Each structure stands twice: as structure tokens, then as C-alpha cells.
mmCIF file of C-alpha atoms in Angstrom:
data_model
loop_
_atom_site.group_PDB
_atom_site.id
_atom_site.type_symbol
_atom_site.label_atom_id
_atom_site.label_comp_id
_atom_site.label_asym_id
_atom_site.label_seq_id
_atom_site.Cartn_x
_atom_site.Cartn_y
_atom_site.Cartn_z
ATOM 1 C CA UNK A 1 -11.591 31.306 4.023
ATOM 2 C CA UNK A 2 -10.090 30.775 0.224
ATOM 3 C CA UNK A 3 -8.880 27.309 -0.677
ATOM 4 C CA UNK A 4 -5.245 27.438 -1.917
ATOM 5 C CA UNK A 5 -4.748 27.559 -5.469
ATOM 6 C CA UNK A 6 -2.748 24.373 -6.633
ATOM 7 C CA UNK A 7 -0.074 25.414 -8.659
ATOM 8 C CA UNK A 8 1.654 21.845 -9.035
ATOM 9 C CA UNK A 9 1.652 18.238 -7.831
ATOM 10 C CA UNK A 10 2.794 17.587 -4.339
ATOM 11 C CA UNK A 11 3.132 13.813 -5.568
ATOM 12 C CA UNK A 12 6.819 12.402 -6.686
ATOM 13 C CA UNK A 13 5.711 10.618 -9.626
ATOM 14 C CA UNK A 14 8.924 9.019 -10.357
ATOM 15 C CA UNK A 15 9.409 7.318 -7.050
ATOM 16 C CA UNK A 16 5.885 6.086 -7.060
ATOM 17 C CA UNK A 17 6.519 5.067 -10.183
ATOM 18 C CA UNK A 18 9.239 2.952 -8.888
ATOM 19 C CA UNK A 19 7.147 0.786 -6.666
ATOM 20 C CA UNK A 20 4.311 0.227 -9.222
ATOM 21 C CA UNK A 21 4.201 -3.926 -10.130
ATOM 22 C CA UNK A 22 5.139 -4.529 -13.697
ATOM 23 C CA UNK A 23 1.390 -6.058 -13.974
ATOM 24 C CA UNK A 24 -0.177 -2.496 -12.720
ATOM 25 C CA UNK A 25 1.935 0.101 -15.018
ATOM 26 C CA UNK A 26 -0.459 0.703 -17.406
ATOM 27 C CA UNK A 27 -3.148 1.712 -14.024
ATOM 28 C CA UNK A 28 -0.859 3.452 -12.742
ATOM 29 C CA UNK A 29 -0.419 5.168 -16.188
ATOM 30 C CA UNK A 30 -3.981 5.918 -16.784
ATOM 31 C CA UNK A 31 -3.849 7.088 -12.638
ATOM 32 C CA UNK A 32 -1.272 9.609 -13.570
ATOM 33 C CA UNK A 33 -2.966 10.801 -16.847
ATOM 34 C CA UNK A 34 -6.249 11.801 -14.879
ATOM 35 C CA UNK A 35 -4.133 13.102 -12.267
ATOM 36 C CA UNK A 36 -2.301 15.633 -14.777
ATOM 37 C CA UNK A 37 -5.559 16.146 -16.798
ATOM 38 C CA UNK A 38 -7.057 17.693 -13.709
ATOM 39 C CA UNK A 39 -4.086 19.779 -12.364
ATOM 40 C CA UNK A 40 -4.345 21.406 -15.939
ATOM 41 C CA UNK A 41 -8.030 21.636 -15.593
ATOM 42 C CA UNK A 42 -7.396 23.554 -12.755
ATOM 43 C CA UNK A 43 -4.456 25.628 -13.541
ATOM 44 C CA UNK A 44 -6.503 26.757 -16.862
ATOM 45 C CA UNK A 45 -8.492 28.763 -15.138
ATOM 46 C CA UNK A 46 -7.789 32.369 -13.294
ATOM 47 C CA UNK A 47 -7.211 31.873 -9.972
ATOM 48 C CA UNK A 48 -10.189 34.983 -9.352
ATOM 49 C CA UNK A 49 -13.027 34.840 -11.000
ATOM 50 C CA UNK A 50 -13.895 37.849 -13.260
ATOM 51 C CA UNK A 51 -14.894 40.871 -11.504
ATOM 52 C CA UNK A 52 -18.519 42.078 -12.634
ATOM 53 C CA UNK A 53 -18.478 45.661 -14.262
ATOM 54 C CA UNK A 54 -21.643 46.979 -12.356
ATOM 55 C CA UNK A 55 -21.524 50.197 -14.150
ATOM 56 C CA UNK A 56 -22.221 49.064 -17.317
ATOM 57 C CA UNK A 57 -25.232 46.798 -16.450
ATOM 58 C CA UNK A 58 -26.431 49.978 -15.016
ATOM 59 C CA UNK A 59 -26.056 51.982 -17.943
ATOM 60 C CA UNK A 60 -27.159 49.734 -20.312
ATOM 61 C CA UNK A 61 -30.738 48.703 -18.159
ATOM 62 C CA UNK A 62 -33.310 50.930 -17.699
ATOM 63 C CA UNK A 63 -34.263 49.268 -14.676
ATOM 64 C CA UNK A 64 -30.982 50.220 -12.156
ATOM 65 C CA UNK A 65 -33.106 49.258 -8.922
ATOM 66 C CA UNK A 66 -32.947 45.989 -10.624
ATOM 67 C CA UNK A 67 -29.117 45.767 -11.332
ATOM 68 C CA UNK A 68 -28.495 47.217 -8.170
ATOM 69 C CA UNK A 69 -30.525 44.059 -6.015
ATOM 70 C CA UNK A 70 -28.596 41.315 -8.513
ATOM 71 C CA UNK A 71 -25.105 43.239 -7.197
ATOM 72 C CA UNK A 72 -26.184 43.271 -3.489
ATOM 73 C CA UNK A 73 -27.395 39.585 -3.837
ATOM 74 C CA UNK A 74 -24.226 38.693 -5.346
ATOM 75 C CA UNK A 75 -22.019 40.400 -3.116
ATOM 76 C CA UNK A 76 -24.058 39.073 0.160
ATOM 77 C CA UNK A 77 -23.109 35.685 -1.845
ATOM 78 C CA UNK A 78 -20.781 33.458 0.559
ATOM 79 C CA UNK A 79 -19.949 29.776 -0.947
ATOM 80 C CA UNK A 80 -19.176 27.866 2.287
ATOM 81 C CA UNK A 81 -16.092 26.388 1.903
ATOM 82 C CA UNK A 82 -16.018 22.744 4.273
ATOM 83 C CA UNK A 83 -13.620 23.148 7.710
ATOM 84 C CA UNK A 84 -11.173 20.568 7.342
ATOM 85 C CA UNK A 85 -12.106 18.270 9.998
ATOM 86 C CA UNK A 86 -10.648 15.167 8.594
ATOM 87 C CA UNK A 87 -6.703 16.227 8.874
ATOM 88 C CA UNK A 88 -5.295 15.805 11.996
ATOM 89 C CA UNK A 89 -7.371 12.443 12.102
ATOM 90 C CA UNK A 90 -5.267 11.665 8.612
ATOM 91 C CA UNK A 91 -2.101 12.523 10.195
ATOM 92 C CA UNK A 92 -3.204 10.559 13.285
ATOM 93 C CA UNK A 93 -3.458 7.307 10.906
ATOM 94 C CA UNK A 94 -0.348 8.126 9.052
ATOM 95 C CA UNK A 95 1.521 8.140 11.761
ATOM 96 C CA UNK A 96 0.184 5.133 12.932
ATOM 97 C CA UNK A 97 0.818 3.520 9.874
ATOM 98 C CA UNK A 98 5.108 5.068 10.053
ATOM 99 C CA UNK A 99 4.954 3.508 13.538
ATOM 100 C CA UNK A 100 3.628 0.096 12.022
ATOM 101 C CA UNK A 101 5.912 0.296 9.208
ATOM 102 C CA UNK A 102 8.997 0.916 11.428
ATOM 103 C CA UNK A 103 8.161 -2.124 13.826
ATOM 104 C CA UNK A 104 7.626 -4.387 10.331
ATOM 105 C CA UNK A 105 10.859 -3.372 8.990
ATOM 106 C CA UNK A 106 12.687 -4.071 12.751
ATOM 107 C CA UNK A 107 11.174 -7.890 12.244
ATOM 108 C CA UNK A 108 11.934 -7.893 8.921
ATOM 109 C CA UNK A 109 15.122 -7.226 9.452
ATOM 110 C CA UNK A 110 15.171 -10.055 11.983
ATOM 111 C CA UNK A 111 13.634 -12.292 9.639
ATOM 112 C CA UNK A 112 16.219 -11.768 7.189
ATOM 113 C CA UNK A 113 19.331 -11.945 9.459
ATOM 114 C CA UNK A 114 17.739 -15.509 10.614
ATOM 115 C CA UNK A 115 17.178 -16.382 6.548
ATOM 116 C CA UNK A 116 20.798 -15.340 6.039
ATOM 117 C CA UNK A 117 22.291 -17.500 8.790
ATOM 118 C CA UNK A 118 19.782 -20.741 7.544
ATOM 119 C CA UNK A 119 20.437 -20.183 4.022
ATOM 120 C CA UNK A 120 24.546 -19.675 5.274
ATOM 121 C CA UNK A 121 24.159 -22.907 7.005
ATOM 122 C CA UNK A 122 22.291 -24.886 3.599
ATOM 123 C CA UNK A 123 25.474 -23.786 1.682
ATOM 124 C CA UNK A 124 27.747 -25.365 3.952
ATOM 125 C CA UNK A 125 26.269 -28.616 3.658
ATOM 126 C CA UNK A 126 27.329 -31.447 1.185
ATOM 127 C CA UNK A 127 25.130 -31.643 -2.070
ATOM 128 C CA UNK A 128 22.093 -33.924 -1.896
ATOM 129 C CA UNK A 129 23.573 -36.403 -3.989
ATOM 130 C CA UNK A 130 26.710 -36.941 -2.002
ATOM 131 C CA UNK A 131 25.107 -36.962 1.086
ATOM 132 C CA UNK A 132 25.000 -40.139 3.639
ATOM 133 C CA UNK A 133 21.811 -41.187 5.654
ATOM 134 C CA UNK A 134 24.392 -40.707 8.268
ATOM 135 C CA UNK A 135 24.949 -36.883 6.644
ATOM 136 C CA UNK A 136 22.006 -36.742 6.040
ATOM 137 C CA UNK A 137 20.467 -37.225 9.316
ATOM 138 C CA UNK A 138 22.774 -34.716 10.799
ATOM 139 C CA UNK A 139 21.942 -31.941 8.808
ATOM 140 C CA UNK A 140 18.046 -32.622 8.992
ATOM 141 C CA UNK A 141 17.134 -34.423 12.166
ATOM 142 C CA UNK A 142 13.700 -33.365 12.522
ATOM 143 C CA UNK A 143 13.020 -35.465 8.732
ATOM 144 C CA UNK A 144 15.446 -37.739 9.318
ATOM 145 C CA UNK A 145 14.852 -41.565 9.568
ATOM 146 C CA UNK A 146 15.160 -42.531 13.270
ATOM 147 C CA UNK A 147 14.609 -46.697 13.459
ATOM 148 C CA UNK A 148 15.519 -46.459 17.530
ATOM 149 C CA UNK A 149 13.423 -43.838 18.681
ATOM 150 C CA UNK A 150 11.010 -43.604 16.298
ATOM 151 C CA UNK A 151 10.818 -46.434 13.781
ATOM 152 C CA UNK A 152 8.446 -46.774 10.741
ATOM 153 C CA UNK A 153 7.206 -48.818 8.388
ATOM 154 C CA UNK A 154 8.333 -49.218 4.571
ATOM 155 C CA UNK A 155 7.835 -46.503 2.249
ATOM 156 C CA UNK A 156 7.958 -44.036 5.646
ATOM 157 C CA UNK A 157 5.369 -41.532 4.866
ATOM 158 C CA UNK A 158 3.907 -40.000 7.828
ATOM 159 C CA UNK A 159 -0.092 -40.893 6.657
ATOM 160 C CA UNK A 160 0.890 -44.682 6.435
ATOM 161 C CA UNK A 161 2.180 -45.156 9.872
ATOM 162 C CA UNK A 162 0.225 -46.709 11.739
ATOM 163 C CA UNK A 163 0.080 -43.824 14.656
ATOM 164 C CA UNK A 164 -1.333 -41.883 11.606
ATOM 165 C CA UNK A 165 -4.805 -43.527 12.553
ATOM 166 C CA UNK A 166 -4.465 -42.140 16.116
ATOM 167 C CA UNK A 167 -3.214 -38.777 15.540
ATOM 168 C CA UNK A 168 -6.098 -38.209 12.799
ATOM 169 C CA UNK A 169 -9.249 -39.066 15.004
ATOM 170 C CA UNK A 170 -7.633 -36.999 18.439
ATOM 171 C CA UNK A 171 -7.432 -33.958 16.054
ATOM 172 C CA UNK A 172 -11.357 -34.561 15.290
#
């Protein structure tokens, strides 16, 4: 079995291209310059290789019985050419890697409707600056002083409480 001549690139440079990190162009670049160099490597040769005038070898050597064993050996010649055994295992992975893609993008896009709704619910709040304790407690409860339930002591950092002590040596 022949290998298939490659007559072009199967590879969309342009939207590759596209998805290359500023930082990485010139890689990708040098990726795409080897890339081409090869293809043309490839493409400058005939896709058959030369046939072998036996005739005039014979002719021109006294010695045919000779000529005539080199042009049986090289006809007997068979280059193995590998059995693709790695393919369907390739497509296996790829599609793997679609199905893994697809689920991403489903939480992604879950991720980003939940982003959209916090960062919807940041721009309805007052400014910083014109915000309350009262304000700004409501909007931020969880970092919110809380003297009744859970009072601290002055500057209010979490390491200088004195539960900080406690909470440090049961996570040892």
C-alpha cells in the first residue's frame, strides 16, 4: 500500500493563527515556516520515482547476468510501509477531548451567566465612597462588621482576634 501524496496543507493557518498569544507569534511563525518548508520539500519531488531503463544497462555491460540479478533484486524490493495503528485510537482521544470541551463550555457558560448577574448586582450598588456602614453591611454581609453577633476588637482584622489563636492551632 502507497502513502498518499500530499498535495497541500490540511491545516487553516489563518484561524490558528487567530488563537496564537501575542507572546508566541514569532513560534508560531517559525512553526509555520518549517511547516511550508517541508510541504515544498515534498511537493519538489515526482510523486514516482524514476523508472530504471533496464535495456540500456544491458547494452552497455558486458556482464547482462549481472544487470539482470540487480533488476530482479530491485523489483523483489518491497519498502514496508507502517499499518496505521495509531488512528482510530487518535480519533478515540479527539473525541474525548470535543466531549470535554463541550461539557467546559456548558459550565462556562454557567459561570458567566452567574458573573453577569454578580457583576449586574455590583453596578447597582452605591459607590464606595457614598456608602453607609449601614449600606454597607447590606450589600456585603459576609465582611461586614457585626458587634451583636460577632463582635471584634479594634483594628478588626481576622488574625488579631482573639479566636484567631484557636482557629490556628485546631487547623494544626
Amino acid at each position: 500500500m502507497a502513502a498518499k501524496r500530499i498535495s497541500q496543507s490540511n491545516i487553516n493557518w489563518s484561524a490558528l493563527s487567530e488563537r496564537v498569544p501575542t507572546h508566541q507569534k514569532s513560534s508560531f511563525l517559525a512553526f509555520k515556516s518549517r511547516s511550508d518548508k517541508y510541504l515544498r520539500a515534498v511537493l519538489a519531488n515526482p510523486e514516482q520515482s524514476p523508472k530504471i531503463d533496464w535495456a540500456a544497462y544491458k547494452s552497455k555491460i558486458p556482464n547482462a547476468a549481472l544487470v539482470e540479478s540487480f533488476q530482479k533484486a530491485y523489483e523483489s524490493l518491497k519498502v514496508p510501509y507502517p499499518a496505521d495503528t495509531l488512528s482510530a485510537e487518535v480519533d478515540k482521544l479527539r473525541g474525548e477531548m470535543i466531549s470535554e470541551i463541550a461539557t467546559f463550555k456548558k459550565e462556562s457558560e454557567a459561570r458567566i451567566v452567574n458573573y453577569k448577574a454578580e457583576t449586574d448586582r455590583i453596578k447597582g450598588l452605591l459607590p464606595y465612597a457614598q456608602m453607609t456602614m449601614e449600606d454597607f453591611r447590606d450589600a456585603h454581609p459576609e465582611l461586614a462588621l457585626d458587634p451583636l453577633n460577632k463582635p471584634t476588637f479594634w483594628p478588626h482584622e481576622p488574625e488579631l482576634q482573639p479566636d484567631a489563636c484557636k482557629e490556628e492551632k485546631a487547623h494544626h
